[in-house]
């Protein structure tokens, strides 16, 4: 307040003081280059401007010094004349003017630039001295020339000078003197004003009001409106706002009068009054009345400044709703005012203060709308209006950019505000993320801003922040879009990089692992964007991996595979590289490209260690197996067999090698190639020695060889089987030896049988013994064979034991050791109850019969007459014994022995017949009785002959009945023939020829 | 930024699943293969496996005795393991037959082994191996092999026939006859079996059975003179003389060069039919046939010329007496007139 009044006064004083100098200066300028052009101020060049101001002051000081010097010369010249007081007054006034220059220098005494340019002048500057000089001169005039016609002016200037140096008491005294002594002076109103101002400054408002009201008596005075104006202020300070307002309303009315009358415009203080009325109004009236009131008061003047002033006052006093009230109405009533942007700014500020952020957002939207070039507001702002210094829009041109349109300035302001709010709210929200409304407002604010500013550096930064906010608020898709735009537009390398990457990340979040085709397409686009800009970027691997992974998840293995392969190769030492490798393996697996899978796993295994190497090995082996499995599915069995073989060869330590070998076996079986199946079973077993699987394989091999009739091979396998299948060792060994035996490989068979023979396995031990006996027989090693036979016999194991015993019975008989033969046979027959073989028993009994037959044959019938009866009795007894023996031999049921027994029995009878018929005449038999004896013998013999022939016939019949196809049948026939028995037919035509081999015809055996 | 990558366990899971399938299929293969048959060794010893598959019997008209085969060349018993691999079963059988006929036992052994391995579902590998063993008098092996062959084709009569032959060679005559009869059971029209049994029974004076088998042959093959002769002899032994002459006439017709049959027929004309003229005619034919080959006369146990001379006299006397009878009859006829 005081400052304002002081300034006004100073303006007036300067205007008075320097008018001559200014006139002079203007004159000089008219003549051409005054040199002042170099002193012209330029905006935004403070340092130079100071220097220029200094130079101007130096110039003025020099002119003033010249003027003072001239005045002093005139004073000397006109000393004592009527001109002296006038010259003195002028000189005083020049000192006052000079004081002003010195004050400037004093103010800038600390400035190095100014001191450097005029050190002396600055050093010597002394404004107070100049004023004191002036006061001295004015005092002198008052003293020496009290009747000077301009004495009222001198008194006033003296008061003014004293007032300047703070000598207010003297000043007030001088002003009072003027009012009191010079009632007709034109300066009375000014004196009232000066005294009022000083009292006002001393807060003596009532006193001051009197002086200000005194000015109303001088309506022609230049200070008239100012006096009313100050009276208003006095009322205001006396808390009489209504009266103050009335004073200011008078000032406005006077201003209108001045304007209408074309009087000095400086007397039109309406603008100042209007602005101050806002202050008075704010305290005294409700806001709802404000706009109509000021609209009326402003009249032709723009109401905007006062409205904004009032809004500002409301704001200062936190009357934000009042701000809203007045500015809302203002904007409504003044939609195209150049103050509207400011009004919006204040309005938004008020809403913000009231934390009504949605309102702010709405206002931002409206603000943005009016700023658009096509808006009625923009169109209403003429370019010329922007040239006016007081255009409120200029405050938005902070950088003083030339040629900006109102729309641009407005937009600039709007953007600044929008971004300001957005950033402010963002920070607030970041401190408390639960405030959804705040976040929404932030988001909207950014959005509105970004819809206005699409490609400035600031906007890209803002968009990045906006995207960050969206991301945080889980609005990922929008975030991605904004990241992308920010990344594409910004020149900031850091933001560019991060934005490009975050765009992908946000998209990924938005998709939530459910990638539509369009999202995947977008991902590829974003990835390409990043990778093109940053092929070696920090996230290049992640991004490439992600793109490939999405393709992989969507089953686009051809698309994903190459990327995984590349990443796996390039980043094989990183976790992600390893994952890429794994996924490439998986794609190959899903594509069922087992060949590639196998080869890739093998490749990876080369550089892998530990568990991973094991894993790769497992995949390699299993994929290799699947390849072969596929061959099997395609029935390419032979190829599969080769591959399994190759697998086993390449991977001898693999667990699957065992299975490979097994599968080879099975495939051979499938191919019905049993020989190879058996061979491969052996190979499998050799790889699985001692295991159950190995034993099973050996067993199957043996079975297969056996089925193929390959007995030597079967035997070889059984030998192996006997080594590992401990439980069945004897069984397999015996079978092996049997097969060797059947193969004619006695050399291999014998040691096994001998081993078995010595074993505790009774069953196989005995079997071995039997087989060894057969081998010995085959090899014609009779002694050895007999040894085995004795062993067999001694075991009591029937029927083999009895059959072995028979050998010795027959051997003894053939060697004519009849007693031995008989006794051995007897011993054997005693084993009947122990299960001896019927055949063996029959043979044994038959041998006994043969021994008895021999004794019978050997019983001579040659004798003395007296012994004939005895001899014949002996012969008959022996016949009887032989007969019983043969008959019992025949009874055992062995067809051949039966036939033989009957045949031999027949021989016995025939022998008896022959013996009697050929019996020598007993010594001592008279010749006359010889014929009778002969006849008697014949009578005895003939029935025996008939019985012999009959028995032979029976033998032949038994042979036929029992189907004995032995040569003995032929022998019997021949014997019968010799005996002229008709029972035997001529057989010359029919001969028994050996049955010929019959061969299959090749045409009928199939393919 | 961190991606939540899934752990790559799927390849392994998939491959474990695939592997399971694979091994399961292997088990299926196993079950498929080991489902049939069993061979036995000596003393009925074997691995007791069921690996031998059975196949249908060879058709009865698809085999023939060695003598029925035409002459074979040594080339037909050729080849090596390598060349046999490319051959069909038919060709291999052709080769094996040739080897057997030529008694190339070593080659036949190799070839039989090859057939046994490659065509293991047929009985022919072990069949030929039994023939080889039989030739080597290795009867245990021969028997083992033919039994294996029988396992593979238990309805093929030929195999029982071969087994019977082996048993006969091994002097196990009764079992041999049993197997001949088994062969007949599978093929009642097995001529070679009938012939052997007919001869065997005839030799053993079991003429009923001999007649039965000879008759069977004549019914199967009406062109076999030997059978008709055998049947005739069997009936003669059974005192069925009349049909014997007819049968011998058939035998001579079927085997016109067989002088034994002719001589036997001539004897039947002479002794049973009392047809001296026919007998004389037949003896003269024999003399004519043997005129160029005196050695063939050895098949005749009597003096042919003497026989003819005597018969000529008998026939002449018969003619003379017949003429007298004729004159008397003529006179009687004239008297009546």
PDB file of N, CA and C in Angstrom, chain A residues 733 737 740 745-758 768 772 775 788:
ATOM      1  N   UNK A 733      22.506-128.612 -17.031  1.00  0.00           N
ATOM      2  CA  UNK A 733      23.733-129.335 -17.398  1.00  0.00           C
ATOM      3  C   UNK A 733      23.367-130.655 -18.071  1.00  0.00           C
ATOM      4  N   UNK A 737      24.269-131.711 -21.859  1.00  0.00           N
ATOM      5  CA  UNK A 737      25.016-132.927 -22.201  1.00  0.00           C
ATOM      6  C   UNK A 737      24.218-133.805 -23.157  1.00  0.00           C
ATOM      7  N   UNK A 740      24.498-132.262 -26.531  1.00  0.00           N
ATOM      8  CA  UNK A 740      25.820-132.548 -27.109  1.00  0.00           C
ATOM      9  C   UNK A 740      25.857-133.988 -27.625  1.00  0.00           C
ATOM     10  N   UNK A 745      28.555-134.797 -30.340  1.00  0.00           N
ATOM     11  CA  UNK A 745      29.720-134.183 -29.699  1.00  0.00           C
ATOM     12  C   UNK A 745      29.926-134.855 -28.335  1.00  0.00           C
ATOM     13  N   UNK A 746      30.433-136.071 -28.396  1.00  0.00           N
ATOM     14  CA  UNK A 746      30.590-136.846 -27.166  1.00  0.00           C
ATOM     15  C   UNK A 746      31.663-136.244 -26.278  1.00  0.00           C
ATOM     16  N   UNK A 747      32.627-135.623 -26.920  1.00  0.00           N
ATOM     17  CA  UNK A 747      33.720-135.022 -26.161  1.00  0.00           C
ATOM     18  C   UNK A 747      33.202-133.937 -25.203  1.00  0.00           C
ATOM     19  N   UNK A 748      32.221-133.193 -25.686  1.00  0.00           N
ATOM     20  CA  UNK A 748      31.646-132.156 -24.828  1.00  0.00           C
ATOM     21  C   UNK A 748      30.662-132.752 -23.837  1.00  0.00           C
ATOM     22  N   UNK A 749      29.973-133.800 -24.287  1.00  0.00           N
ATOM     23  CA  UNK A 749      28.929-134.369 -23.443  1.00  0.00           C
ATOM     24  C   UNK A 749      29.516-135.080 -22.223  1.00  0.00           C
ATOM     25  N   UNK A 750      30.598-135.806 -22.436  1.00  0.00           N
ATOM     26  CA  UNK A 750      31.128-136.672 -21.375  1.00  0.00           C
ATOM     27  C   UNK A 750      31.484-135.942 -20.081  1.00  0.00           C
ATOM     28  N   UNK A 751      32.294-134.884 -20.164  1.00  0.00           N
ATOM     29  CA  UNK A 751      32.662-134.247 -18.893  1.00  0.00           C
ATOM     30  C   UNK A 751      31.458-133.723 -18.118  1.00  0.00           C
ATOM     31  N   UNK A 752      30.449-133.304 -18.853  1.00  0.00           N
ATOM     32  CA  UNK A 752      29.251-132.797 -18.153  1.00  0.00           C
ATOM     33  C   UNK A 752      28.535-133.951 -17.468  1.00  0.00           C
ATOM     34  N   UNK A 753      28.411-135.051 -18.188  1.00  0.00           N
ATOM     35  CA  UNK A 753      27.764-136.208 -17.575  1.00  0.00           C
ATOM     36  C   UNK A 753      28.564-136.696 -16.364  1.00  0.00           C
ATOM     37  N   UNK A 754      29.883-136.680 -16.521  1.00  0.00           N
ATOM     38  CA  UNK A 754      30.720-137.141 -15.402  1.00  0.00           C
ATOM     39  C   UNK A 754      30.557-136.223 -14.200  1.00  0.00           C
ATOM     40  N   UNK A 755      30.497-134.937 -14.503  1.00  0.00           N
ATOM     41  CA  UNK A 755      30.275-133.969 -13.414  1.00  0.00           C
ATOM     42  C   UNK A 755      28.935-134.239 -12.730  1.00  0.00           C
ATOM     43  N   UNK A 756      27.913-134.465 -13.567  1.00  0.00           N
ATOM     44  CA  UNK A 756      26.585-134.732 -13.025  1.00  0.00           C
ATOM     45  C   UNK A 756      26.556-136.042 -12.230  1.00  0.00           C
ATOM     46  N   UNK A 757      27.281-136.989 -12.767  1.00  0.00           N
ATOM     47  CA  UNK A 757      27.304-138.310 -12.111  1.00  0.00           C
ATOM     48  C   UNK A 757      27.823-138.185 -10.681  1.00  0.00           C
ATOM     49  N   UNK A 758      28.765-137.242 -10.527  1.00  0.00           N
ATOM     50  CA  UNK A 758      29.364-137.062  -9.209  1.00  0.00           C
ATOM     51  C   UNK A 758      28.544-136.150  -8.303  1.00  0.00           C
ATOM     52  N   UNK A 768      22.969-139.224 -15.881  1.00  0.00           N
ATOM     53  CA  UNK A 768      24.319-139.069 -16.436  1.00  0.00           C
ATOM     54  C   UNK A 768      25.007-140.425 -16.545  1.00  0.00           C
ATOM     55  N   UNK A 772      26.368-142.010 -19.871  1.00  0.00           N
ATOM     56  CA  UNK A 772      27.802-142.358 -20.010  1.00  0.00           C
ATOM     57  C   UNK A 772      27.952-143.799 -20.486  1.00  0.00           C
ATOM     58  N   UNK A 775      27.362-143.777 -24.141  1.00  0.00           N
ATOM     59  CA  UNK A 775      28.520-143.230 -24.856  1.00  0.00           C
ATOM     60  C   UNK A 775      29.623-144.285 -24.939  1.00  0.00           C
ATOM     61  N   UNK A 788      30.206-148.825 -15.939  1.00  0.00           N
ATOM     62  CA  UNK A 788      28.989-148.025 -15.787  1.00  0.00           C
ATOM     63  C   UNK A 788      27.782-148.917 -15.534  1.00  0.00           C
TER      64      UNK A 788
END
